[in-house]
Amino acid sequence: PSPLTRDRTLSLQIIPYGNNQRLLIVRDVSEIKRLETARRDFVSNASHELRTPLTVLRGYLDMLEPEAQGKNPLSEWRAPLMEMKNQTVRMESLVNDMLKLARLEAHAHGQTLQDLLDVPSLLRRVIDEVKAMSQGNHTFEARIQPDLCLLGGETEVLSIFTNLVSNAVRYTAPGGVIRVSWERDGEQARFAVADTGIGIAAKDLPRLTERFYRADVGRSRASGGTGLGLSIVKHALESHQAQLQIDSELGVGSTFSCYFPGERVRVLTEAAPVMQK
Ligand code: ADP
């Protein structure tokens, strides 16, 4: 292997040609190979994720078999029914996230994502929802530039905000602080979520946006994570030509920053009615 062919998959084809000659066709199929592996991994991970809640459901449903019923009076059913509901909710979130991801990937990048979005009010909505989820366990601070809007897709931008803010809550112990900001940064606009949570080890950072990659599997599952949130964020950002930056320190906290390019940033004048609340 030369530096040119190292880590590459080549396909070679020899075709008889003219008088005793051979034509050698060399094709670089590394990208096709990489996509094939990614697809196979996704199907295998997704099946595995769905199998766990299905096994639990199946176990409880077996208890409903006529011969088992006598041994389990109705009063003993409350806990199993709750657990069956939890597992169903988990499968539902997983399937919803998988559909979101598939839709984002199918989208022609950025073409239709040109609506003028009132980001400050979208953000207030997201913060209110996540605050409810945190049940008063966290302190929220928001620094939002009120006239800063974005050309983009509402569904995609909401996915970015919701996933990052709810991750901050899920990976921060009660009593922690979640800081959300939306501000101009030079020509760009920066959306950031900083938490005082568990943090992420340096070795995990590069792989965090891979589908189903988790730094802490047990904690992610227990907190209702599907393992797809950051992949969704990554794809939604790509469809806005935006960049993700993650800064984190174990035990101290994490900051997720999203940079939207200047072409998508709009600062409204006072006369523009869209910002009136
Ligand atoms: P999950 O559903 O598991 O949260 P994500 O794709 O949203 O999936 O995140 C991937 C992994 O990144 C998580 O399992 C967790 O280990 C880590 N992570 C994400 N956000 C944070 C955060 N704010 N603080 C610490 N770890 C985080």
mmCIF file of N, CA and C and ligand atoms in Angstrom, residues 163-164 167-172 195 197-200 208-210 212-217 220-221 223-231 248 254 256, ligand 1:
data_model
loop_
_atom_site.group_PDB
_atom_site.id
_atom_site.type_symbol
_atom_site.label_atom_id
_atom_site.label_comp_id
_atom_site.label_asym_id
_atom_site.label_seq_id
_atom_site.Cartn_x
_atom_site.Cartn_y
_atom_site.Cartn_z
ATOM 1 N N ASN A 163 -33.283 19.132 21.215
ATOM 2 C CA ASN A 163 -32.339 18.064 21.567
ATOM 3 C C ASN A 163 -31.223 18.578 22.464
ATOM 4 N N LEU A 164 -30.664 19.751 22.134
ATOM 5 C CA LEU A 164 -29.519 20.228 22.919
ATOM 6 C C LEU A 164 -29.946 20.685 24.318
ATOM 7 N N ASN A 167 -30.903 17.551 26.353
ATOM 8 C CA ASN A 167 -29.700 16.814 26.757
ATOM 9 C C ASN A 167 -29.051 17.483 27.966
ATOM 10 N N ALA A 168 -28.984 18.829 27.942
ATOM 11 C CA ALA A 168 -28.359 19.558 29.051
ATOM 12 C C ALA A 168 -29.051 19.189 30.364
ATOM 13 N N VAL A 169 -30.388 19.096 30.324
ATOM 14 C CA VAL A 169 -31.138 18.745 31.535
ATOM 15 C C VAL A 169 -30.886 17.283 31.923
ATOM 16 N N ARG A 170 -30.891 16.391 30.920
ATOM 17 C CA ARG A 170 -30.764 14.962 31.230
ATOM 18 C C ARG A 170 -29.382 14.590 31.762
ATOM 19 N N TYR A 171 -28.366 15.378 31.377
ATOM 20 C CA TYR A 171 -27.007 15.045 31.823
ATOM 21 C C TYR A 171 -26.500 16.010 32.894
ATOM 22 N N THR A 172 -27.435 16.688 33.573
ATOM 23 C CA THR A 172 -27.043 17.590 34.662
ATOM 24 C C THR A 172 -27.863 17.228 35.905
ATOM 25 N N ASP A 195 -24.048 23.663 30.214
ATOM 26 C CA ASP A 195 -24.595 23.072 31.439
ATOM 27 C C ASP A 195 -23.494 22.840 32.451
ATOM 28 N N GLY A 197 -23.190 19.983 34.061
ATOM 29 C CA GLY A 197 -23.488 18.566 34.253
ATOM 30 C C GLY A 197 -22.281 17.653 34.317
ATOM 31 N N ILE A 198 -22.506 16.385 33.903
ATOM 32 C CA ILE A 198 -21.482 15.343 34.096
ATOM 33 C C ILE A 198 -20.274 15.515 33.174
ATOM 34 N N GLY A 199 -20.447 16.262 32.066
ATOM 35 C CA GLY A 199 -19.335 16.462 31.144
ATOM 36 C C GLY A 199 -19.068 15.239 30.287
ATOM 37 N N ILE A 200 -18.151 15.386 29.329
ATOM 38 C CA ILE A 200 -17.871 14.318 28.367
ATOM 39 C C ILE A 200 -16.354 14.153 28.264
ATOM 40 N N LEU A 208 -19.423 11.560 19.219
ATOM 41 C CA LEU A 208 -20.700 11.858 19.855
ATOM 42 C C LEU A 208 -21.883 11.988 18.893
ATOM 43 N N THR A 209 -21.623 12.483 17.670
ATOM 44 C CA THR A 209 -22.753 12.692 16.752
ATOM 45 C C THR A 209 -23.042 11.448 15.902
ATOM 46 N N GLU A 210 -22.300 10.352 16.160
ATOM 47 C CA GLU A 210 -22.615 9.110 15.429
ATOM 48 C C GLU A 210 -23.921 8.535 15.957
ATOM 49 N N PHE A 212 -26.463 6.332 17.614
ATOM 50 C CA PHE A 212 -26.449 5.383 18.713
ATOM 51 C C PHE A 212 -25.159 5.386 19.529
ATOM 52 N N TYR A 213 -24.270 6.367 19.283
ATOM 53 C CA TYR A 213 -23.080 6.433 20.126
ATOM 54 C C TYR A 213 -23.437 7.100 21.449
ATOM 55 N N ARG A 214 -23.059 6.449 22.539
ATOM 56 C CA ARG A 214 -23.321 7.016 23.853
ATOM 57 C C ARG A 214 -22.058 6.954 24.683
ATOM 58 N N ALA A 215 -21.791 8.045 25.430
ATOM 59 C CA ALA A 215 -20.626 8.027 26.307
ATOM 60 C C ALA A 215 -20.945 7.158 27.527
ATOM 61 N N ASP A 216 -22.198 7.193 27.943
ATOM 62 C CA ASP A 216 -22.612 6.470 29.135
ATOM 63 C C ASP A 216 -23.948 5.789 28.841
ATOM 64 N N VAL A 217 -23.860 4.520 28.410
ATOM 65 C CA VAL A 217 -25.041 3.830 27.902
ATOM 66 C C VAL A 217 -26.166 3.769 28.932
ATOM 67 N N SER A 220 -27.793 7.170 29.656
ATOM 68 C CA SER A 220 -28.565 7.651 28.514
ATOM 69 C C SER A 220 -29.919 6.943 28.441
ATOM 70 N N ARG A 221 -29.900 5.608 28.565
ATOM 71 C CA ARG A 221 -31.160 4.846 28.480
ATOM 72 C C ARG A 221 -32.088 5.222 29.612
ATOM 73 N N SER A 223 -32.315 7.855 31.218
ATOM 74 C CA SER A 223 -32.878 9.201 31.130
ATOM 75 C C SER A 223 -33.797 9.332 29.910
ATOM 76 N N GLY A 224 -34.073 8.207 29.248
ATOM 77 C CA GLY A 224 -35.020 8.231 28.131
ATOM 78 C C GLY A 224 -34.363 8.554 26.796
ATOM 79 N N GLY A 225 -33.033 8.478 26.736
ATOM 80 C CA GLY A 225 -32.332 8.810 25.485
ATOM 81 C C GLY A 225 -32.463 7.723 24.435
ATOM 82 N N THR A 226 -32.542 8.134 23.170
ATOM 83 C CA THR A 226 -32.621 7.158 22.078
ATOM 84 C C THR A 226 -31.250 6.931 21.462
ATOM 85 N N GLY A 227 -30.276 7.791 21.794
ATOM 86 C CA GLY A 227 -28.948 7.679 21.182
ATOM 87 C C GLY A 227 -28.897 8.306 19.803
ATOM 88 N N LEU A 228 -29.988 8.942 19.383
ATOM 89 C CA LEU A 228 -30.027 9.532 18.036
ATOM 90 C C LEU A 228 -30.057 11.061 18.049
ATOM 91 N N GLY A 229 -30.237 11.649 19.257
ATOM 92 C CA GLY A 229 -30.429 13.102 19.351
ATOM 93 C C GLY A 229 -29.349 13.919 18.648
ATOM 94 N N LEU A 230 -28.077 13.616 18.942
ATOM 95 C CA LEU A 230 -27.005 14.435 18.376
ATOM 96 C C LEU A 230 -26.805 14.168 16.880
ATOM 97 N N SER A 231 -27.169 12.963 16.399
ATOM 98 C CA SER A 231 -27.114 12.730 14.940
ATOM 99 C C SER A 231 -28.151 13.602 14.265
ATOM 100 N N SER A 248 -16.126 20.482 26.481
ATOM 101 C CA SER A 248 -16.610 19.802 27.673
ATOM 102 C C SER A 248 -15.473 19.381 28.579
ATOM 103 N N SER A 254 -20.640 20.947 30.033
ATOM 104 C CA SER A 254 -20.456 20.944 28.580
ATOM 105 C C SER A 254 -21.092 22.178 27.965
ATOM 106 N N PHE A 256 -22.454 23.215 24.086
ATOM 107 C CA PHE A 256 -22.705 22.887 22.685
ATOM 108 C C PHE A 256 -23.008 24.203 21.966
HETATM 109 P P1 ADP B 1 -28.874 10.181 23.979
HETATM 110 O O1 ADP B 1 -30.273 9.915 23.591
HETATM 111 O O2 ADP B 1 -28.141 8.972 24.435
HETATM 112 O O3 ADP B 1 -28.740 11.351 24.888
HETATM 113 P P2 ADP B 1 -27.570 11.856 21.996
HETATM 114 O O4 ADP B 1 -27.231 11.566 20.583
HETATM 115 O O5 ADP B 1 -28.439 13.018 22.285
HETATM 116 O O6 ADP B 1 -28.167 10.519 22.581
HETATM 117 O O7 ADP B 1 -26.214 12.039 22.802
HETATM 118 C C1 ADP B 1 -25.164 11.084 22.626
HETATM 119 C C2 ADP B 1 -24.355 10.942 23.902
HETATM 120 O O8 ADP B 1 -23.654 12.161 24.166
HETATM 121 C C3 ADP B 1 -25.185 10.729 25.150
HETATM 122 O O9 ADP B 1 -25.502 9.364 25.331
HETATM 123 C C4 ADP B 1 -24.287 11.259 26.261
HETATM 124 O O10 ADP B 1 -23.344 10.269 26.616
HETATM 125 C C5 ADP B 1 -23.545 12.388 25.558
HETATM 126 N N1 ADP B 1 -24.121 13.731 25.838
HETATM 127 C C6 ADP B 1 -24.963 14.440 25.047
HETATM 128 N N2 ADP B 1 -25.256 15.638 25.592
HETATM 129 C C7 ADP B 1 -24.573 15.704 26.754
HETATM 130 C C8 ADP B 1 -24.441 16.695 27.796
HETATM 131 N N3 ADP B 1 -25.072 17.870 27.741
HETATM 132 N N4 ADP B 1 -23.630 16.397 28.845
HETATM 133 C C9 ADP B 1 -22.980 15.223 28.910
HETATM 134 N N5 ADP B 1 -23.056 14.251 27.983
HETATM 135 C C10 ADP B 1 -23.844 14.479 26.906
#
